[in-house]
PDB file of C-alpha atoms in Angstrom:
ATOM      1  CA  MET A 746     -60.343  71.435 -14.873  1.00 43.00           C
ATOM      2  CA  GLU A 747     -57.715  68.821 -15.854  1.00 43.00           C
ATOM      3  CA  ASP A 748     -56.284  66.572 -13.023  1.00 46.00           C
ATOM      4  CA  SER A 749     -52.758  67.604 -12.089  1.00 44.00           C
ATOM      5  CA  LEU A 750     -49.807  65.241 -12.650  1.00 43.00           C
ATOM      6  CA  PRO A 751     -48.008  63.575 -10.340  1.00 43.00           C
ATOM      7  CA  MET A 752     -44.936  65.247  -9.212  1.00 44.00           C
ATOM      8  CA  GLY A 753     -41.316  64.133 -11.587  1.00 45.00           C
ATOM      9  CA  GLU A 754     -43.750  63.024 -13.956  1.00 43.00           C
ATOM     10  CA  THR A 755     -43.894  64.573 -17.796  1.00 43.00           C
ATOM     11  CA  ASP A 756     -47.374  66.237 -19.169  1.00 43.00           C
ATOM     12  CA  VAL A 757     -47.176  64.784 -22.546  1.00 39.00           C
ATOM     13  CA  THR A 758     -49.723  66.693 -24.933  1.00 41.00           C
ATOM     14  CA  ALA A 759     -50.974  65.787 -28.244  1.00 39.00           C
ATOM     15  CA  GLN A 760     -50.464  68.410 -31.461  1.00 42.00           C
ATOM     16  CA  GLU A 761     -51.201  67.813 -35.134  1.00 42.00           C
ATOM     17  CA  GLY A 762     -50.214  64.062 -34.371  1.00 44.00           C
ATOM     18  CA  ARG A 763     -47.117  64.889 -32.235  1.00 44.00           C
ATOM     19  CA  SER A 764     -46.334  64.345 -28.842  1.00 43.00           C
ATOM     20  CA  THR A 765     -44.026  66.899 -26.947  1.00 45.00           C
ATOM     21  CA  ALA A 766     -42.409  66.250 -24.248  1.00 45.00           C
ATOM     22  CA  GLY A 767     -43.093  68.955 -21.213  1.00 48.00           C
ATOM     23  CA  PRO A 768     -39.903  69.979 -19.047  1.00 46.00           C
ATOM     24  CA  SER A 769     -39.128  68.207 -15.904  1.00 41.00           C
ATOM     25  CA  PRO A 770     -40.068  69.319 -12.731  1.00 42.00           C
ATOM     26  CA  ILE A 771     -36.430  69.019 -11.406  1.00 37.00           C
ATOM     27  CA  VAL A 772     -34.944  71.842 -12.942  1.00 39.00           C
ATOM     28  CA  GLY A 773     -30.961  71.648 -13.593  1.00 39.00           C
ATOM     29  CA  GLU A 774     -30.215  68.351 -13.291  1.00 41.00           C
ATOM     30  CA  ALA A 775     -27.427  66.686 -15.477  1.00 42.00           C
ATOM     31  CA  ALA A 776     -28.180  63.578 -16.581  1.00 42.00           C
ATOM     32  CA  PRO A 777     -25.900  60.253 -15.281  1.00 48.00           C
ATOM     33  CA  GLU A 778     -22.928  59.302 -16.680  1.00 49.00           C
ATOM     34  CA  PRO A 779     -22.589  56.599 -18.198  1.00 49.00           C
ATOM     35  CA  PRO A 780     -19.918  54.133 -15.889  1.00 52.00           C
ATOM     36  CA  ALA A 781     -16.061  54.156 -16.257  1.00 50.00           C
ATOM     37  CA  THR A 782     -14.985  51.129 -17.807  1.00 53.00           C
ATOM     38  CA  SER A 783     -12.823  49.548 -15.965  1.00 53.00           C
ATOM     39  CA  HIS A 784      -9.374  50.558 -18.533  1.00 53.00           C
ATOM     40  CA  ALA A 785     -10.433  53.949 -18.450  1.00 53.00           C
ATOM     41  CA  ALA A 786      -9.450  54.355 -15.445  1.00 53.00           C
ATOM     42  CA  GLY A 787      -6.798  52.033 -14.659  1.00 56.00           C
ATOM     43  CA  THR A 788      -5.353  54.652 -17.079  1.00 60.00           C
ATOM     44  CA  SER A 789      -6.392  57.376 -15.252  1.00 68.00           C
ATOM     45  CA  GLY A 790      -5.056  55.740 -12.050  1.00 70.00           C
ATOM     46  CA  TRP A 791      -1.658  55.837 -13.494  1.00 68.00           C
ATOM     47  CA  GLN A 792      -1.552  58.775 -15.027  1.00 62.00           C
ATOM     48  CA  ALA A 793      -2.209  60.069 -12.025  1.00 63.00           C
ATOM     49  CA  ARG A 794       0.065  58.036 -10.045  1.00 61.00           C
ATOM     50  CA  LEU A 795       2.932  59.609 -12.589  1.00 59.00           C
ATOM     51  CA  ARG A 796       1.874  62.763 -11.993  1.00 63.00           C
ATOM     52  CA  SER A 797       2.520  62.042  -8.486  1.00 59.00           C
ATOM     53  CA  LEU A 798       5.687  61.083  -8.226  1.00 61.00           C
ATOM     54  CA  ARG A 799       6.919  63.727 -10.345  1.00 62.00           C
ATOM     55  CA  SER A 800       5.496  66.647  -8.337  1.00 62.00           C
ATOM     56  CA  PRO A 801       7.638  67.446  -5.750  1.00 64.00           C
ATOM     57  CA  GLY A 802       7.336  65.701  -2.596  1.00 64.00           C
ATOM     58  CA  ARG A 803       7.863  66.333   1.210  1.00 69.00           C
ATOM     59  CA  PRO A 804      10.807  63.842   1.981  1.00 72.00           C
ATOM     60  CA  ARG A 805      10.062  61.432   4.558  1.00 78.00           C
ATOM     61  CA  ILE A 806      13.324  60.991   6.508  1.00 83.00           C
ATOM     62  CA  TRP A 807      13.288  57.382   7.542  1.00 82.00           C
ATOM     63  CA  PHE A 808      12.132  56.385   4.156  1.00 81.00           C
ATOM     64  CA  GLU A 809      15.299  58.742   2.795  1.00 84.00           C
ATOM     65  CA  ILE A 810      17.590  57.261   5.371  1.00 85.00           C
ATOM     66  CA  LEU A 811      16.788  53.696   4.178  1.00 87.00           C
ATOM     67  CA  LEU A 812      17.428  54.971   0.794  1.00 83.00           C
ATOM     68  CA  ILE A 813      20.815  56.629   1.154  1.00 83.00           C
ATOM     69  CA  ALA A 814      21.718  53.632   3.003  1.00 85.00           C
ATOM     70  CA  VAL A 815      20.630  50.360   0.740  1.00 86.00           C
ATOM     71  CA  SER A 816      21.526  53.239  -2.752  1.00 82.00           C
ATOM     72  CA  TYR A 817      24.948  53.610  -1.429  1.00 81.00           C
ATOM     73  CA  TRP A 818      25.386  49.832  -0.226  1.00 85.00           C
ATOM     74  CA  LEU A 819      24.541  48.881  -4.015  1.00 81.00           C
ATOM     75  CA  TYR A 820      26.823  51.519  -5.493  1.00 79.00           C
ATOM     76  CA  SER A 821      29.889  50.212  -3.661  1.00 77.00           C
ATOM     77  CA  LEU A 822      28.917  46.541  -3.889  1.00 79.00           C
ATOM     78  CA  VAL A 823      29.525  47.044  -8.051  1.00 76.00           C
ATOM     79  CA  ARG A 824      32.110  49.664  -7.950  1.00 74.00           C
ATOM     80  CA  ASN A 825      34.007  46.664  -5.950  1.00 72.00           C
ATOM     81  CA  ALA A 826      32.118  43.710  -8.207  1.00 73.00           C
ATOM     82  CA  VAL A 827      33.017  45.362 -11.958  1.00 71.00           C
ATOM     83  CA  PRO A 828      36.184  43.020 -12.814  1.00 71.00           C
ATOM     84  CA  GLU A 829      39.891  44.955 -12.345  1.00 69.00           C
ATOM     85  CA  GLN A 830      41.347  44.533 -15.568  1.00 83.00           C
ATOM     86  CA  LYS A 831      44.486  45.980 -14.109  1.00 87.00           C
ATOM     87  CA  ALA A 832      46.416  45.045 -18.089  1.00 90.00           C
ATOM     88  CA  GLN A 833      43.818  47.452 -19.853  1.00 92.00           C
ATOM     89  CA  ALA A 834      43.058  49.985 -16.781  1.00 93.00           C
ATOM     90  CA  LEU A 835      47.403  50.097 -16.682  1.00 94.00           C
ATOM     91  CA  ALA A 836      47.330  50.588 -20.228  1.00 95.00           C
ATOM     92  CA  ASN A 837      44.192  53.204 -20.310  1.00 95.00           C
ATOM     93  CA  ALA A 838      45.990  55.629 -18.201  1.00 96.00           C
ATOM     94  CA  ASP A 839      49.948  55.014 -20.680  1.00 96.00           C
ATOM     95  CA  TRP A 840      47.173  56.668 -22.760  1.00 96.00           C
ATOM     96  CA  ILE A 841      45.211  59.154 -20.996  1.00 97.00           C
ATOM     97  CA  TRP A 842      49.111  60.158 -19.439  1.00 96.00           C
ATOM     98  CA  SER A 843      49.810  60.023 -23.491  1.00 95.00           C
ATOM     99  CA  ALA A 844      47.518  62.504 -24.141  1.00 96.00           C
ATOM    100  CA  GLU A 845      47.394  64.669 -21.616  1.00 96.00           C
ATOM    101  CA  LYS A 846      51.410  65.590 -22.506  1.00 95.00           C
ATOM    102  CA  SER A 847      50.333  65.785 -26.426  1.00 96.00           C
ATOM    103  CA  LEU A 848      47.621  68.731 -25.085  1.00 95.00           C
ATOM    104  CA  GLY A 849      50.840  70.187 -23.026  1.00 95.00           C
ATOM    105  CA  LEU A 850      48.300  69.575 -20.022  1.00 95.00           C
ATOM    106  CA  ALA A 851      50.058  66.782 -17.717  1.00 95.00           C
ATOM    107  CA  PHE A 852      50.659  68.847 -14.756  1.00 95.00           C
ATOM    108  CA  GLU A 853      49.405  65.975 -12.084  1.00 97.00           C
ATOM    109  CA  GLU A 854      52.855  64.811 -11.362  1.00 96.00           C
ATOM    110  CA  THR A 855      54.359  68.363 -10.407  1.00 96.00           C
ATOM    111  CA  VAL A 856      51.267  68.873  -8.119  1.00 97.00           C
ATOM    112  CA  ASN A 857      52.311  65.619  -6.399  1.00 97.00           C
ATOM    113  CA  HIS A 858      56.152  65.996  -5.775  1.00 97.00           C
ATOM    114  CA  ALA A 859      55.617  69.669  -4.711  1.00 97.00           C
ATOM    115  CA  VAL A 860      52.555  69.048  -2.174  1.00 97.00           C
ATOM    116  CA  ASN A 861      54.184  65.881  -0.688  1.00 96.00           C
ATOM    117  CA  SER A 862      57.252  67.984   0.174  1.00 95.00           C
ATOM    118  CA  VAL A 863      55.664  69.921   2.464  1.00 96.00           C
ATOM    119  CA  THR A 864      54.255  67.316   4.835  1.00 95.00           C
ATOM    120  CA  TRP A 865      51.649  68.739   6.954  1.00 96.00           C
ATOM    121  CA  LEU A 866      50.582  69.788   3.899  1.00 97.00           C
ATOM    122  CA  ILE A 867      50.216  66.588   2.382  1.00 96.00           C
ATOM    123  CA  VAL A 868      48.943  64.721   5.505  1.00 95.00           C
ATOM    124  CA  SER A 869      45.988  67.468   5.559  1.00 95.00           C
ATOM    125  CA  MET A 870      44.995  66.707   1.834  1.00 96.00           C
ATOM    126  CA  ASN A 871      45.228  62.782   2.156  1.00 94.00           C
ATOM    127  CA  TYR A 872      42.722  62.615   5.647  1.00 94.00           C
ATOM    128  CA  TYR A 873      40.557  65.767   3.316  1.00 96.00           C
ATOM    129  CA  TYR A 874      40.190  63.248   0.295  1.00 94.00           C
ATOM    130  CA  ALA A 875      39.389  60.316   2.458  1.00 91.00           C
ATOM    131  CA  THR A 876      36.436  61.911   4.795  1.00 92.00           C
ATOM    132  CA  LEU A 877      34.839  65.219   3.338  1.00 94.00           C
ATOM    133  CA  HIS A 878      33.515  63.567   0.420  1.00 92.00           C
ATOM    134  CA  PHE A 879      31.082  61.658   2.577  1.00 91.00           C
ATOM    135  CA  VAL A 880      30.951  64.349   5.193  1.00 95.00           C
ATOM    136  CA  VAL A 881      29.820  67.512   2.696  1.00 97.00           C
ATOM    137  CA  THR A 882      27.794  64.958   0.813  1.00 96.00           C
ATOM    138  CA  ILE A 883      25.787  64.360   4.040  1.00 94.00           C
ATOM    139  CA  GLY A 884      25.360  67.996   5.085  1.00 96.00           C
ATOM    140  CA  VAL A 885      24.415  69.239   2.341  1.00 97.00           C
ATOM    141  CA  LEU A 886      21.331  66.267   1.450  1.00 95.00           C
ATOM    142  CA  VAL A 887      20.190  67.608   5.406  1.00 94.00           C
ATOM    143  CA  TRP A 888      20.614  70.918   4.313  1.00 96.00           C
ATOM    144  CA  LEU A 889      18.439  70.311   1.166  1.00 95.00           C
ATOM    145  CA  PHE A 890      16.059  68.334   3.368  1.00 93.00           C
ATOM    146  CA  ARG A 891      15.499  70.836   6.358  1.00 92.00           C
ATOM    147  CA  ARG A 892      15.217  74.396   3.813  1.00 93.00           C
ATOM    148  CA  HIS A 893      14.750  73.374   1.211  1.00 94.00           C
ATOM    149  CA  PRO A 894      11.985  70.775   1.291  1.00 92.00           C
ATOM    150  CA  GLY A 895      10.335  71.453  -2.231  1.00 91.00           C
ATOM    151  CA  ARG A 896      14.051  70.902  -4.411  1.00 94.00           C
ATOM    152  CA  TYR A 897      15.641  67.952  -2.409  1.00 94.00           C
ATOM    153  CA  ALA A 898      13.757  65.268  -4.395  1.00 92.00           C
ATOM    154  CA  ALA A 899      14.825  66.776  -8.073  1.00 94.00           C
ATOM    155  CA  THR A 900      18.310  67.330  -6.324  1.00 96.00           C
ATOM    156  CA  ARG A 901      18.753  63.904  -4.473  1.00 94.00           C
ATOM    157  CA  LEU A 902      18.192  62.885  -8.255  1.00 95.00           C
ATOM    158  CA  VAL A 903      20.992  65.029  -9.750  1.00 97.00           C
ATOM    159  CA  LEU A 904      23.113  62.634  -7.329  1.00 95.00           C
ATOM    160  CA  PHE A 905      21.578  59.529  -7.712  1.00 94.00           C
ATOM    161  CA  ALA A 906      21.690  59.663 -11.835  1.00 96.00           C
ATOM    162  CA  THR A 907      25.892  61.139 -11.625  1.00 96.00           C
ATOM    163  CA  THR A 908      26.680  57.584  -9.450  1.00 94.00           C
ATOM    164  CA  ALA A 909      24.290  55.746 -12.039  1.00 93.00           C
ATOM    165  CA  VAL A 910      25.817  56.088 -14.299  1.00 95.00           C
ATOM    166  CA  ALA A 911      29.626  56.554 -13.446  1.00 94.00           C
ATOM    167  CA  LEU A 912      29.177  53.020 -12.637  1.00 91.00           C
ATOM    168  CA  LEU A 913      29.432  52.256 -16.065  1.00 92.00           C
ATOM    169  CA  GLY A 914      32.640  54.314 -16.661  1.00 92.00           C
ATOM    170  CA  TYR A 915      33.957  52.050 -14.294  1.00 91.00           C
ATOM    171  CA  TYR A 916      32.525  49.094 -16.575  1.00 89.00           C
ATOM    172  CA  LEU A 917      33.098  50.045 -19.613  1.00 91.00           C
ATOM    173  CA  TYR A 918      37.104  52.029 -19.171  1.00 93.00           C
ATOM    174  CA  PRO A 919      39.000  50.618 -16.594  1.00 92.00           C
ATOM    175  CA  LEU A 920      41.238  53.047 -15.081  1.00 94.00           C
ATOM    176  CA  ALA A 921      44.980  52.765 -12.999  1.00 94.00           C
ATOM    177  CA  PRO A 922      45.788  55.844 -10.860  1.00 95.00           C
ATOM    178  CA  PRO A 923      48.317  57.929 -11.417  1.00 96.00           C
ATOM    179  CA  ARG A 924      49.805  56.093  -8.096  1.00 94.00           C
ATOM    180  CA  LEU A 925      49.846  52.273  -9.858  1.00 92.00           C
ATOM    181  CA  MET A 926      51.407  53.046 -12.939  1.00 93.00           C
ATOM    182  CA  ASN A 927      53.645  51.413 -14.131  1.00 87.00           C
ATOM    183  CA  GLY A 928      57.804  53.421 -15.048  1.00 82.00           C
ATOM    184  CA  ALA A 929      55.773  56.857 -14.128  1.00 84.00           C
ATOM    185  CA  ASN A 930      57.497  58.963 -10.733  1.00 92.00           C
ATOM    186  CA  PHE A 931      54.055  59.409  -8.515  1.00 96.00           C
ATOM    187  CA  ILE A 932      53.820  59.082  -4.845  1.00 95.00           C
ATOM    188  CA  ASP A 933      51.852  57.483  -3.248  1.00 93.00           C
ATOM    189  CA  THR A 934      51.091  60.148  -0.439  1.00 93.00           C
ATOM    190  CA  VAL A 935      49.790  57.705   1.845  1.00 90.00           C
ATOM    191  CA  LEU A 936      51.992  55.555   2.033  1.00 89.00           C
ATOM    192  CA  VAL A 937      54.384  57.113   2.474  1.00 91.00           C
ATOM    193  CA  HIS A 938      53.152  59.213   4.899  1.00 90.00           C
ATOM    194  CA  GLU A 939      51.537  56.292   6.563  1.00 84.00           C
ATOM    195  CA  THR A 940      47.970  58.139   6.779  1.00 83.00           C
ATOM    196  CA  TRP A 941      44.469  57.000   6.111  1.00 69.00           C
ATOM    197  CA  GLY A 942      43.924  58.531   2.883  1.00 59.00           C
ATOM    198  CA  SER A 943      42.436  56.342   1.028  1.00 59.00           C
ATOM    199  CA  MET A 944      40.452  53.296   0.506  1.00 57.00           C
ATOM    200  CA  ALA A 945      42.624  52.000  -2.733  1.00 54.00           C
ATOM    201  CA  SER A 946      46.064  51.814  -0.776  1.00 57.00           C
ATOM    202  CA  GLY A 947      47.289  50.770   2.834  1.00 53.00           C
ATOM    203  CA  ASN A 948      45.155  48.141   4.685  1.00 52.00           C
ATOM    204  CA  PHE A 949      42.217  49.069   2.591  1.00 54.00           C
ATOM    205  CA  LYS A 950      43.475  48.702  -0.832  1.00 56.00           C
ATOM    206  CA  ASN A 951      41.271  45.350  -0.944  1.00 54.00           C
ATOM    207  CA  MET A 952      37.910  47.494   0.069  1.00 58.00           C
ATOM    208  CA  SER A 953      37.806  48.972  -2.881  1.00 70.00           C
ATOM    209  CA  ASN A 954      38.596  48.436  -6.627  1.00 80.00           C
ATOM    210  CA  GLN A 955      41.150  50.067  -7.583  1.00 86.00           C
ATOM    211  CA  TYR A 956      40.953  50.394 -11.587  1.00 89.00           C
ATOM    212  CA  ALA A 957      37.415  52.956 -10.850  1.00 89.00           C
ATOM    213  CA  ALA A 958      39.606  55.465 -11.448  1.00 92.00           C
ATOM    214  CA  MET A 959      37.379  56.894 -14.383  1.00 95.00           C
ATOM    215  CA  PRO A 960      35.045  58.642 -13.595  1.00 96.00           C
ATOM    216  CA  SER A 961      35.981  60.832 -10.613  1.00 96.00           C
ATOM    217  CA  MET A 962      33.096  60.524  -8.126  1.00 95.00           C
ATOM    218  CA  HIS A 963      35.479  62.625  -5.570  1.00 96.00           C
ATOM    219  CA  ILE A 964      35.010  65.882  -8.710  1.00 98.00           C
ATOM    220  CA  GLY A 965      31.502  64.638  -9.417  1.00 97.00           C
ATOM    221  CA  TRP A 966      29.878  64.286  -5.903  1.00 97.00           C
ATOM    222  CA  SER A 967      31.434  67.796  -4.858  1.00 98.00           C
ATOM    223  CA  LEU A 968      30.974  69.642  -7.858  1.00 98.00           C
ATOM    224  CA  TRP A 969      26.919  68.585  -7.394  1.00 98.00           C
ATOM    225  CA  CYS A 970      27.664  70.136  -3.317  1.00 98.00           C
ATOM    226  CA  GLY A 971      29.000  73.528  -4.931  1.00 98.00           C
ATOM    227  CA  LEU A 972      26.341  74.385  -7.403  1.00 97.00           C
ATOM    228  CA  THR A 973      23.674  73.377  -5.320  1.00 97.00           C
ATOM    229  CA  ILE A 974      24.959  75.020  -2.474  1.00 97.00           C
ATOM    230  CA  PHE A 975      26.094  77.931  -5.066  1.00 97.00           C
ATOM    231  CA  ALA A 976      22.125  78.266  -6.303  1.00 96.00           C
ATOM    232  CA  LEU A 977      20.146  78.345  -3.523  1.00 96.00           C
ATOM    233  CA  ALA A 978      22.471  79.516  -0.141  1.00 96.00           C
ATOM    234  CA  SER A 979      21.206  82.991   0.140  1.00 94.00           C
ATOM    235  CA  ALA A 980      25.059  84.217   2.346  1.00 96.00           C
ATOM    236  CA  PRO A 981      27.535  85.855  -0.372  1.00 96.00           C
ATOM    237  CA  TRP A 982      30.354  83.926   2.101  1.00 97.00           C
ATOM    238  CA  ALA A 983      28.465  80.785   1.629  1.00 97.00           C
ATOM    239  CA  ARG A 984      28.058  80.709  -2.305  1.00 97.00           C
ATOM    240  CA  ILE A 985      32.054  81.516  -2.424  1.00 97.00           C
ATOM    241  CA  LEU A 986      32.574  78.164  -0.260  1.00 97.00           C
ATOM    242  CA  GLY A 987      30.736  76.762  -2.325  1.00 97.00           C
ATOM    243  CA  LEU A 988      32.211  76.804  -5.166  1.00 96.00           C
ATOM    244  CA  LEU A 989      36.241  76.689  -3.777  1.00 98.00           C
ATOM    245  CA  TYR A 990      35.559  72.988  -2.634  1.00 98.00           C
ATOM    246  CA  PRO A 991      35.212  71.299  -5.974  1.00 98.00           C
ATOM    247  CA  THR A 992      38.028  73.431  -7.178  1.00 97.00           C
ATOM    248  CA  LEU A 993      40.222  72.450  -4.106  1.00 98.00           C
ATOM    249  CA  THR A 994      39.171  68.422  -3.916  1.00 98.00           C
ATOM    250  CA  LEU A 995      39.900  68.883  -7.649  1.00 98.00           C
ATOM    251  CA  VAL A 996      43.863  70.273  -6.507  1.00 98.00           C
ATOM    252  CA  VAL A 997      43.516  67.286  -3.590  1.00 97.00           C
ATOM    253  CA  ILE A 998      42.809  64.502  -6.070  1.00 97.00           C
ATOM    254  CA  VAL A 999      46.006  65.464  -8.351  1.00 97.00           C
ATOM    255  CA  ALA A1000      48.260  66.511  -5.368  1.00 97.00           C
ATOM    256  CA  THR A1001      47.236  62.532  -4.057  1.00 95.00           C
ATOM    257  CA  ALA A1002      47.826  61.290  -6.799  1.00 96.00           C
ATOM    258  CA  ASN A1003      44.129  58.973  -6.822  1.00 95.00           C
ATOM    259  CA  HIS A1004      43.250  61.144  -9.956  1.00 97.00           C
ATOM    260  CA  PHE A1005      43.844  62.458 -13.086  1.00 97.00           C
ATOM    261  CA  TRP A1006      42.855  66.041 -14.148  1.00 97.00           C
ATOM    262  CA  LEU A1007      40.331  63.828 -16.833  1.00 97.00           C
ATOM    263  CA  ASP A1008      39.192  61.739 -14.627  1.00 97.00           C
ATOM    264  CA  ALA A1009      37.966  65.003 -13.511  1.00 98.00           C
ATOM    265  CA  VAL A1010      35.844  65.956 -16.714  1.00 97.00           C
ATOM    266  CA  GLY A1011      34.402  62.570 -16.241  1.00 97.00           C
ATOM    267  CA  GLY A1012      32.707  63.067 -13.162  1.00 97.00           C
ATOM    268  CA  MET A1013      31.985  67.051 -14.213  1.00 98.00           C
ATOM    269  CA  ILE A1014      30.247  64.902 -17.734  1.00 98.00           C
ATOM    270  CA  CYS A1015      28.557  62.118 -14.971  1.00 97.00           C
ATOM    271  CA  LEU A1016      26.977  65.314 -12.974  1.00 98.00           C
ATOM    272  CA  ALA A1017      25.834  67.087 -16.821  1.00 98.00           C
ATOM    273  CA  PHE A1018      23.885  63.575 -17.207  1.00 98.00           C
ATOM    274  CA  GLY A1019      22.264  63.422 -13.750  1.00 97.00           C
ATOM    275  CA  TYR A1020      21.278  67.044 -14.402  1.00 98.00           C
ATOM    276  CA  ALA A1021      19.239  66.466 -17.543  1.00 97.00           C
ATOM    277  CA  VAL A1022      17.489  62.995 -16.094  1.00 96.00           C
ATOM    278  CA  SER A1023      16.377  65.389 -13.055  1.00 95.00           C
ATOM    279  CA  ARG A1024      14.897  68.448 -15.649  1.00 95.00           C
ATOM    280  CA  ALA A1025      13.584  65.570 -17.679  1.00 95.00           C
ATOM    281  CA  TRP A1026      11.934  64.000 -14.886  1.00 92.00           C
ATOM    282  CA  TYR A1027      10.678  67.306 -13.210  1.00 92.00           C
ATOM    283  CA  GLY A1028      10.099  69.731 -15.488  1.00 91.00           C
ATOM    284  CA  SER A1029      12.938  72.104 -14.208  1.00 92.00           C
ATOM    285  CA  LEU A1030      16.050  72.087 -13.053  1.00 92.00           C
ATOM    286  CA  PRO A1031      16.197  71.162  -8.799  1.00 92.00           C
ATOM    287  CA  HIS A1032      16.734  75.808  -8.228  1.00 91.00           C
ATOM    288  CA  HIS A1033      13.828  76.409 -10.095  1.00 90.00           C
ATOM    289  CA  LEU A1034      11.443  74.481  -8.338  1.00 90.00           C
ATOM    290  CA  PRO A1035       9.406  75.730  -5.085  1.00 88.00           C
ATOM    291  CA  LYS A1036      11.596  75.766  -1.623  1.00 88.00           C
ATOM    292  CA  TRP A1037       7.876  74.358   0.016  1.00 81.00           C
ATOM    293  CA  VAL A1038       5.572  72.273  -0.275  1.00 74.00           C
ATOM    294  CA  PRO A1039       1.762  71.458  -0.114  1.00 70.00           C
ATOM    295  CA  SER A1040       1.612  68.501   3.008  1.00 61.00           C
ATOM    296  CA  ARG A1041       0.141  65.015   1.480  1.00 53.00           C
ATOM    297  CA  GLN A1042      -1.954  65.638   3.873  1.00 48.00           C
ATOM    298  CA  GLY A1043      -4.019  69.117   3.184  1.00 45.00           C
ATOM    299  CA  SER A1044      -2.639  72.221   2.056  1.00 42.00           C
ATOM    300  CA  ARG A1045      -0.652  73.245   4.703  1.00 46.00           C
ATOM    301  CA  LEU A1046       3.238  74.309   3.215  1.00 47.00           C
ATOM    302  CA  THR A1047       5.604  71.873   5.130  1.00 45.00           C
ATOM    303  CA  GLY A1048       8.908  72.710   6.194  1.00 46.00           C
ATOM    304  CA  VAL A1049      11.429  74.277   8.883  1.00 42.00           C
ATOM    305  CA  ARG A1050       9.800  77.999   8.883  1.00 44.00           C
ATOM    306  CA  SER A1051       6.093  76.882   7.152  1.00 40.00           C
ATOM    307  CA  ALA A1052       4.442  77.270  10.129  1.00 40.00           C
ATOM    308  CA  ARG A1053       5.131  80.976  10.245  1.00 44.00           C
ATOM    309  CA  LEU A1054       2.644  82.272   8.127  1.00 44.00           C
ATOM    310  CA  PRO A1055       0.726  84.682   9.993  1.00 49.00           C
ATOM    311  CA  ARG A1056      -2.275  84.068  11.518  1.00 50.00           C
ATOM    312  CA  PRO A1057      -5.575  85.937  11.407  1.00 51.00           C
ATOM    313  CA  SER A1058      -6.765  87.593  14.207  1.00 55.00           C
ATOM    314  CA  PRO A1059      -9.572  86.140  16.588  1.00 56.00           C
ATOM    315  CA  GLU A1060     -12.728  87.769  16.069  1.00 56.00           C
ATOM    316  CA  PRO A1061     -13.862  90.318  19.200  1.00 58.00           C
ATOM    317  CA  ALA A1062     -15.803  89.073  21.734  1.00 58.00           C
ATOM    318  CA  PRO A1063     -20.249  89.808  21.928  1.00 58.00           C
ATOM    319  CA  GLU A1064     -20.304  92.960  24.428  1.00 58.00           C
ATOM    320  CA  PRO A1065     -22.364  91.727  27.283  1.00 56.00           C
ATOM    321  CA  GLU A1066     -25.773  93.355  26.633  1.00 53.00           C
ATOM    322  CA  THR A1067     -26.422  96.261  29.753  1.00 50.00           C
ATOM    323  CA  ALA A1068     -30.054  95.528  31.855  1.00 46.00           C
ATOM    324  CA  GLY A1069     -31.298  98.533  29.716  1.00 47.00           C
ATOM    325  CA  ALA A1070     -31.701  96.895  26.894  1.00 46.00           C
ATOM    326  CA  ARG A1071     -32.565  93.337  28.350  1.00 46.00           C
ATOM    327  CA  ARG A1072     -35.287  95.422  30.065  1.00 45.00           C
ATOM    328  CA  SER A1073     -36.168  96.857  26.326  1.00 42.00           C
TER     329      SER A1073
END
C-alpha cells in the first residue's frame, strides 16, 4: 500500500523519464498577483480622484457658501483692479455706438429717454438693476442645491466659468457705458432721480470700475438663471418667468444707460463658453445629469425628496404555538 502524502504536498510520479505534477489539493485558488508598483498605484489613485471630481456629487452647504463668497470677493477685487483706461474706454464706446448706427440698431438713446420720462418706471428699473442681479442668482443657486443636487455642481461651474472669462474681457476691452460717453445725449438715471441703482454712479462710483461694461454680466447671469429655470422647472409659469427675466434685464440695462445691446451679446458669448467648459468637464450639459446623486457614505440617494422611497414591508411575526402543538 502506497504511503499517503501529507496535505498540501505535490504527488510526483516518474513516467518515461519525466516527472508529472499532480493537482494541488487546494482547488480553484488563484495564484497571488504581484504587488503593484508605486508608480502604477499612484497613477491609479490620481485617475480615481479625477473620476471622483468629474462625477456629480452631493454639495456641502458650508463649502458652497464659502466658495461663492470667496469667488465673488475675488471677482470684485480683480474687476476693480483692472486699469480703468478712461481714454481707451471712451474711444471703444464711440466705436460701438458708430457700429450700431451703421447696423441701424442704435436704439439705446431712444429707450433711455422714453423710459426716463416715466418716473416710477425708471426708478423701479434703477432698483431692479442694483438688486435682482444678486438676489435672483443666489435664489437659483439655493433652489438647485435643494431640489437638483445632482445638477448643482455642473450648473455652478457654468456660472463660475462665465464670470471668469468676463474678467478677461474687462481687461482686454475697457468700455465706457453710454451714460459716460462724451458728446452723447444719454441720461444717467441714477444721478437724475437720486436713487440707489448703480455701483458706478453717485456715491458708489468709486467702489466699482466704471469702464468695465463689456461683457454685461447682468445679461450673463440673468440668462444663466433663465435657462436653468426653463430647463429644470416643472411648472409652466415658472418656465415662462425664467425666459422673461433675461429679456426684462436687457430692457433695464439699456433704459438705465448702463450698457449697449452689444454688451449683452458679449455676455451671451461668455455664457456659451461657460456651458462648453461644464460639458467638457462633466461630459454632459447640466440638465441632462441625474437629479439625485448617491451620498458619499453609501448608495442612499440624497436630497429633499429622496427620503420618500418605498420601504420594504415588515415580515409578519411568527404565530404563537398552540398547546396541542407543544404536546405533540
